[in-house]
Short mmCIF file of C-alpha atoms and ligand atoms in Angstrom, two decimals:
data_model
loop_
_atom_site.label_atom_id
_atom_site.label_comp_id
_atom_site.label_asym_id
_atom_site.label_seq_id
_atom_site.Cartn_x
_atom_site.Cartn_y
_atom_site.Cartn_z
CA MET A 1 0.10 -0.05 -0.09
CA THR A 2 1.44 3.49 -0.88
CA LEU A 3 0.89 6.22 1.59
CA SER A 4 -0.02 9.69 0.52
CA PRO A 5 2.94 12.03 1.33
CA GLU A 6 2.34 14.72 3.92
CA ILE A 7 2.23 18.34 2.34
CA PHE A 8 4.02 21.24 3.93
CA GLU A 9 3.77 24.72 2.83
CA THR A 10 5.98 26.63 5.18
CA VAL A 11 9.59 26.44 5.98
CA SER A 12 9.08 26.12 9.73
CA GLU A 13 6.77 23.20 9.71
CA LEU A 14 8.96 21.43 7.19
CA ARG A 15 12.02 21.91 9.39
CA GLU A 16 10.11 20.68 12.66
CA GLU A 17 9.13 17.56 10.95
CA LEU A 18 12.40 16.70 9.48
CA ALA A 19 14.12 17.34 13.02
CA THR A 20 11.65 14.70 14.44
CA TYR A 21 12.94 12.18 11.77
CA ARG A 22 16.64 13.24 12.55
CA GLN A 23 16.25 12.58 16.04
CA ARG A 24 15.11 8.96 15.32
CA GLY A 25 18.39 8.66 13.23
CA ASP A 26 16.44 8.45 9.83
CA SER A 27 18.62 9.54 6.65
CA ILE A 28 16.89 12.04 4.42
CA GLY A 29 16.64 12.18 0.68
CA PHE A 30 15.75 15.26 -1.19
CA VAL A 31 14.51 15.80 -4.70
CA PRO A 32 14.00 19.20 -5.84
CA THR A 33 11.66 19.87 -8.72
CA MET A 34 9.52 22.47 -10.32
CA GLY A 35 6.46 19.78 -10.69
CA TYR A 36 4.54 18.59 -13.48
CA LEU A 37 6.19 15.43 -12.75
CA HIS A 38 6.96 12.75 -15.13
CA ASP A 39 9.04 9.43 -15.14
CA GLY A 40 12.28 11.36 -15.11
CA HIS A 41 11.02 12.89 -11.72
CA SER A 42 9.72 9.60 -10.58
CA ALA A 43 13.13 7.66 -11.13
CA LEU A 44 14.90 10.23 -8.98
CA ILE A 45 12.19 9.76 -6.18
CA GLU A 46 12.45 6.02 -6.34
CA ARG A 47 16.02 5.99 -6.20
CA ALA A 48 15.89 8.42 -3.08
CA ALA A 49 13.30 6.02 -1.51
CA ALA A 50 15.59 3.01 -2.00
CA GLU A 51 18.65 4.63 -0.49
CA CYS A 52 17.03 6.99 2.22
CA ASP A 53 14.56 6.71 5.18
CA VAL A 54 12.72 9.76 4.47
CA VAL A 55 12.14 11.38 1.04
CA VAL A 56 11.43 15.01 0.51
CA VAL A 57 10.12 16.13 -2.82
CA SER A 58 9.99 19.99 -3.23
CA ILE A 59 7.66 21.28 -5.87
CA PHE A 60 8.29 24.94 -6.54
CA VAL A 61 8.35 26.75 -9.81
CA ASN A 62 11.27 29.25 -9.03
CA PRO A 63 10.68 32.65 -10.49
CA LEU A 64 14.36 33.60 -9.92
CA GLN A 65 15.55 31.17 -12.70
CA PHE A 66 13.12 32.60 -15.33
CA ALA A 67 14.05 35.69 -17.39
CA PRO A 68 11.19 38.20 -17.75
CA ASP A 69 10.57 37.05 -21.29
CA GLU A 70 10.48 33.30 -20.48
CA ASP A 71 7.65 30.88 -19.73
CA LEU A 72 7.23 31.34 -15.89
CA ALA A 73 3.35 32.22 -15.93
CA ALA A 74 2.86 29.37 -18.66
CA TYR A 75 5.04 26.72 -16.96
CA PRO A 76 2.75 23.66 -16.58
CA ARG A 77 1.31 22.86 -13.22
CA ASP A 78 -0.80 20.20 -11.96
CA PHE A 79 -0.27 19.69 -8.11
CA GLU A 80 -2.95 16.96 -7.68
CA ARG A 81 -1.31 14.65 -10.33
CA ASP A 82 2.15 15.49 -8.79
CA LEU A 83 0.88 14.10 -5.48
CA GLU A 84 -0.06 10.87 -7.17
CA ARG A 85 3.38 10.48 -8.66
CA CYS A 86 5.05 11.36 -5.46
CA SER A 87 3.00 8.85 -3.51
CA ALA A 88 3.49 6.05 -6.13
CA ALA A 89 7.28 6.71 -6.27
CA GLY A 90 7.74 6.74 -2.52
CA SER A 91 7.91 10.27 -1.30
CA THR A 92 7.43 10.65 2.35
CA LEU A 93 6.95 14.58 2.53
CA VAL A 94 6.25 17.17 -0.15
CA PHE A 95 7.26 20.64 0.19
CA HIS A 96 4.99 23.03 -1.70
CA PRO A 97 5.85 26.59 -0.61
CA SER A 98 4.36 29.82 -2.14
CA VAL A 99 6.46 32.38 -3.74
CA GLU A 100 5.62 34.51 -0.96
CA GLU A 101 6.95 31.81 1.54
CA MET A 102 10.33 31.27 -0.35
CA TYR A 103 10.89 35.06 -1.03
CA PRO A 104 9.21 37.03 1.69
CA SER A 105 11.25 39.99 0.90
CA PRO A 106 13.34 41.02 -2.08
CA THR A 107 16.26 38.75 -2.40
CA ARG A 108 19.56 40.47 -1.97
CA THR A 109 21.67 37.46 -1.54
CA MET A 110 22.32 35.37 -4.84
CA VAL A 111 24.65 32.45 -5.34
CA HIS A 112 26.64 32.70 -8.57
CA VAL A 113 28.89 29.81 -9.68
CA ALA A 114 31.20 31.48 -11.78
CA GLU A 115 32.77 29.92 -15.09
CA LEU A 116 30.15 27.12 -15.10
CA SER A 117 27.23 29.41 -15.42
CA SER A 118 28.15 31.40 -18.40
CA GLU A 119 28.42 28.97 -21.30
CA PHE A 120 25.76 26.83 -23.20
CA GLU A 121 22.59 27.24 -21.15
CA GLY A 122 23.90 30.34 -19.48
CA ALA A 123 24.87 31.83 -22.87
CA SER A 124 21.07 31.96 -23.82
CA ARG A 125 19.88 32.36 -20.27
CA PRO A 126 22.47 34.74 -18.51
CA THR A 127 20.61 34.96 -15.21
CA HIS A 128 19.30 31.30 -15.15
CA PHE A 129 22.00 29.43 -13.07
CA SER A 130 22.19 32.25 -10.51
CA GLY A 131 18.45 31.83 -10.03
CA VAL A 132 18.85 28.08 -9.77
CA ALA A 133 21.94 28.10 -7.53
CA THR A 134 20.23 30.57 -5.29
CA VAL A 135 16.92 28.48 -4.81
CA VAL A 136 18.89 25.18 -4.50
CA ALA A 137 21.05 26.79 -1.63
CA LYS A 138 17.98 28.07 0.11
CA LEU A 139 16.22 24.69 -0.37
CA PHE A 140 19.43 22.94 1.03
CA SER A 141 19.46 25.30 3.98
CA ILE A 142 15.62 24.46 4.55
CA VAL A 143 15.92 20.73 4.35
CA GLY A 144 19.47 20.34 6.11
CA PRO A 145 21.89 17.74 5.68
CA CYS A 146 20.80 15.18 2.94
CA ARG A 147 21.24 13.45 -0.14
CA ALA A 148 20.10 15.41 -2.86
CA TYR A 149 19.09 13.79 -6.24
CA PHE A 150 19.49 15.53 -9.61
CA GLY A 151 19.00 14.23 -13.03
CA GLU A 152 21.85 14.26 -15.58
CA LYS A 153 19.19 15.45 -18.20
CA ASP A 154 20.11 18.93 -16.75
CA PHE A 155 23.94 18.23 -16.98
CA GLN A 156 25.20 21.68 -16.80
CA GLN A 157 22.78 22.25 -13.77
CA LEU A 158 24.23 19.10 -12.01
CA VAL A 159 27.71 20.40 -12.36
CA VAL A 160 26.69 23.83 -11.13
CA VAL A 161 25.15 22.45 -8.17
CA LYS A 162 27.98 19.95 -7.31
CA SER A 163 30.49 22.90 -7.50
CA MET A 164 28.24 25.19 -5.22
CA VAL A 165 28.03 22.34 -2.56
CA ALA A 166 32.01 21.86 -2.66
CA ASP A 167 32.83 25.50 -2.75
CA LEU A 168 30.54 26.21 0.18
CA SER A 169 31.11 23.22 2.16
CA MET A 170 27.45 22.30 2.23
CA PRO A 171 26.70 19.17 4.13
CA ILE A 172 24.91 17.71 1.14
CA GLU A 173 25.68 14.55 -0.96
CA VAL A 174 24.72 15.38 -4.57
CA VAL A 175 23.68 12.20 -6.54
CA GLY A 176 23.47 12.30 -10.33
CA CYS A 177 20.77 9.99 -11.93
CA ASP A 178 20.46 8.67 -15.44
CA ILE A 179 18.33 10.49 -18.00
CA VAL A 180 14.93 8.69 -18.54
CA ARG A 181 13.70 8.97 -21.97
CA GLU A 182 10.63 8.15 -24.20
CA PRO A 183 10.74 4.91 -26.24
CA ASP A 184 11.97 6.67 -29.41
CA GLY A 185 14.82 8.44 -27.34
CA LEU A 186 13.36 11.82 -26.43
CA ALA A 187 14.56 12.83 -23.06
CA LYS A 188 11.39 13.18 -20.86
CA SER A 189 10.71 16.77 -19.90
CA SER A 190 7.88 18.90 -18.45
CA ARG A 191 8.22 21.22 -21.58
CA ASN A 192 7.64 18.54 -23.99
CA VAL A 193 3.91 19.22 -23.55
CA TYR A 194 4.42 22.41 -25.55
CA LEU A 195 5.35 20.31 -28.67
CA SER A 196 2.94 19.77 -31.70
CA GLU A 197 2.69 16.36 -33.06
CA ALA A 198 5.11 17.25 -35.95
CA GLU A 199 7.44 18.99 -33.43
CA ARG A 200 7.36 15.84 -31.14
CA GLN A 201 8.66 13.72 -34.11
CA ALA A 202 11.30 16.27 -35.01
CA ALA A 203 12.51 16.56 -31.40
CA THR A 204 14.19 13.06 -31.67
CA VAL A 205 16.71 14.79 -33.63
CA LEU A 206 18.52 15.84 -30.46
CA ARG A 207 19.02 12.02 -29.26
CA ARG A 208 19.93 11.07 -32.91
CA ALA A 209 22.69 13.84 -33.11
CA LEU A 210 24.06 12.63 -29.74
CA SER A 211 24.00 8.89 -30.93
CA ALA A 212 25.93 9.84 -33.97
CA GLY A 213 28.70 11.55 -32.07
CA GLU A 214 28.82 8.75 -29.52
CA GLU A 215 29.13 6.32 -32.22
CA LEU A 216 31.90 8.15 -33.98
CA ILE A 217 33.97 8.44 -30.77
CA LEU A 218 33.33 4.83 -29.76
CA SER A 219 34.46 3.69 -33.27
CA GLY A 220 37.80 5.53 -32.91
CA GLU A 221 37.13 9.09 -34.06
CA ARG A 222 39.24 11.50 -32.10
CA ASP A 223 38.85 14.81 -34.17
CA VAL A 224 36.48 16.85 -31.89
CA ALA A 225 35.66 19.35 -34.57
CA LEU A 226 34.52 16.56 -36.74
CA VAL A 227 32.35 14.97 -34.19
CA GLU A 228 30.80 18.33 -33.47
CA SER A 229 30.11 19.05 -37.21
CA ALA A 230 28.51 15.45 -37.70
CA MET A 231 26.34 16.36 -34.78
CA SER A 232 25.31 19.62 -35.83
CA ASP A 233 24.71 18.68 -39.33
CA ILE A 234 22.07 16.23 -37.97
CA VAL A 235 20.14 18.79 -36.00
CA THR A 236 20.35 21.58 -38.76
CA ALA A 237 18.89 18.91 -41.32
CA GLU A 238 15.63 18.89 -39.21
CA PRO A 239 13.69 21.83 -40.58
CA LEU A 240 11.61 22.20 -37.40
CA ALA A 241 14.66 22.44 -35.11
CA ALA A 242 16.65 25.49 -34.62
CA LEU A 243 20.17 24.42 -33.31
CA ASP A 244 21.46 26.52 -30.34
CA TYR A 245 24.69 24.62 -29.59
CA VAL A 246 26.45 21.19 -29.91
CA ALA A 247 29.51 20.62 -27.64
CA VAL A 248 31.97 18.08 -26.61
CA VAL A 249 33.10 18.96 -23.03
CA ASP A 250 34.94 17.51 -20.23
CA ALA A 251 32.31 16.00 -17.94
CA THR A 252 33.85 17.19 -14.74
CA ASP A 253 34.26 21.01 -15.56
CA LEU A 254 32.45 21.57 -18.76
CA HIS A 255 35.48 22.80 -20.65
CA ARG A 256 35.49 22.54 -24.32
CA VAL A 257 38.22 20.15 -25.26
CA SER A 258 40.41 19.73 -28.15
CA SER A 259 41.35 16.07 -27.28
CA LEU A 260 39.03 13.89 -25.68
CA PRO A 261 39.28 13.27 -21.93
CA ARG A 262 38.38 9.84 -20.41
CA GLU A 263 35.07 11.12 -19.23
CA THR A 264 33.80 13.14 -22.22
CA ARG A 265 30.15 14.71 -22.40
CA LEU A 266 28.28 15.45 -25.62
CA LEU A 267 25.71 18.30 -25.13
CA VAL A 268 23.07 19.54 -27.52
CA ALA A 269 20.44 22.12 -27.24
CA ALA A 270 17.84 23.29 -29.84
CA LYS A 271 14.62 25.15 -30.38
CA VAL A 272 11.99 22.90 -31.50
CA GLY A 273 8.78 24.91 -31.96
CA ARG A 274 8.19 26.83 -28.61
CA PRO A 275 10.51 25.03 -26.12
CA ARG A 276 14.26 24.87 -26.03
CA LEU A 277 15.25 21.20 -25.73
CA LEU A 278 18.37 19.84 -24.06
CA ASP A 279 20.13 16.61 -24.07
CA ASN A 280 23.55 14.96 -23.35
CA VAL A 281 25.12 11.78 -23.32
CA GLY A 282 28.32 10.54 -21.47
CA VAL A 283 31.13 8.67 -23.36
CA THR A 284 33.98 6.91 -21.67
CA VAL A 285 37.01 7.39 -23.95
CA ILE A 286 39.30 4.59 -24.25
CA PRO A 287 42.69 5.41 -25.83
CA VAL A 288 42.79 3.83 -29.32
CA ASP A 289 45.92 1.81 -28.69
CA LEU A 290 44.41 0.23 -25.54
CA ARG A 291 41.28 -0.52 -27.45
CA GLU A 292 43.27 -2.20 -30.21
CA THR A 293 45.22 -4.45 -27.77
CA GLY A 294 42.19 -5.33 -25.76
CA ALA A 295 43.82 -4.51 -22.65
CA ASP A 296 42.16 -4.76 -19.33
CA LEU A 297 40.92 -1.35 -18.50
CA ALA A 298 39.30 -1.97 -15.19
CA THR A 299 40.91 0.25 -12.67
P1 AMP M 301 12.71 20.31 -12.98
O1 AMP M 301 11.35 19.75 -12.47
O2 AMP M 301 12.53 20.29 -14.57
O3 AMP M 301 13.34 21.40 -12.52
O4 AMP M 301 13.55 18.98 -12.91
C1 AMP M 301 13.82 18.58 -11.48
C2 AMP M 301 14.72 17.34 -11.58
O5 AMP M 301 14.43 16.35 -12.42
C3 AMP M 301 16.21 17.86 -12.12
O6 AMP M 301 17.19 17.38 -11.29
C4 AMP M 301 16.25 17.42 -13.44
O7 AMP M 301 17.50 17.06 -14.13
C5 AMP M 301 15.47 16.09 -13.33
N1 AMP M 301 14.86 15.47 -14.62
C6 AMP M 301 14.14 16.08 -15.56
N2 AMP M 301 13.86 15.35 -16.53
C7 AMP M 301 14.65 14.19 -16.35
C8 AMP M 301 14.68 13.05 -17.07
N3 AMP M 301 14.18 12.99 -18.31
N4 AMP M 301 15.45 12.17 -16.69
C9 AMP M 301 16.15 12.26 -15.37
N5 AMP M 301 15.99 13.34 -14.56
C10 AMP M 301 15.20 14.31 -15.00
#
């Protein structure tokens, strides 16, 4: 039997409840979301439930991370359905604060993670990651020491959050979780609901571009410019997609690379109709000479 999660709308009530769990020695898992939950969110909640005694899911559409011309007002919301998902996936507590509860006075303190916030998503959305880092720092401060689960779907966000936690010595263990996809490869996203039928078909181009880049590398291609141009050619060939960027980066610091590091990440973003869609894939790069000799690479 799945129990309905308890809902908390204020910071003080949530803190009080979590203090009781902590006194009992329970470990706390935390999944921050903006709601309109799908299987990608459920996978984070399920993993947290498997690894922690108590799971807090926050549902809060954070105005700080939207620029004035973005889709804050139109961002999809369905709290009742979200609660059902939280319950089915094993969440214990849901934190659902109002904007006034989270930001009772104008926010003067912002968290800015330098270098990691300015490229890729940050280039199109210059204030986005300061908004994300600030709300995540605030949520970590409210929830307290915990394991926090984030999707690799928003890979740059995951790297930004990990850096913030390390830089500010926050008592949080950040756990990155695999991307959950539709059967045809499209990464699940709350914003996929904006896609028309034709755009929905076209949206698979992101995954196709990543797969092509990955296959090139796995078959021994080491020319980064060639991998990037093969990926961008695939996206630009799709008339309903407007390419924003493709990039081959070091997975640890998001630096663009000229030679492939062992942990390489391929990133892509494109506008398909109204929404900008993001996707990425990790590739473990094995030096060609070791691949050819079949050397044992387990370390
Ligand atoms: P959001 O509600 O879009 O802010 O996302 C909340 C969390 O869910 C973030 O850590 C996202 O990276 C994660 N997430 C969103 N979509 C997916 C997906 N398709 N697979 C895995 N995690 C996801």
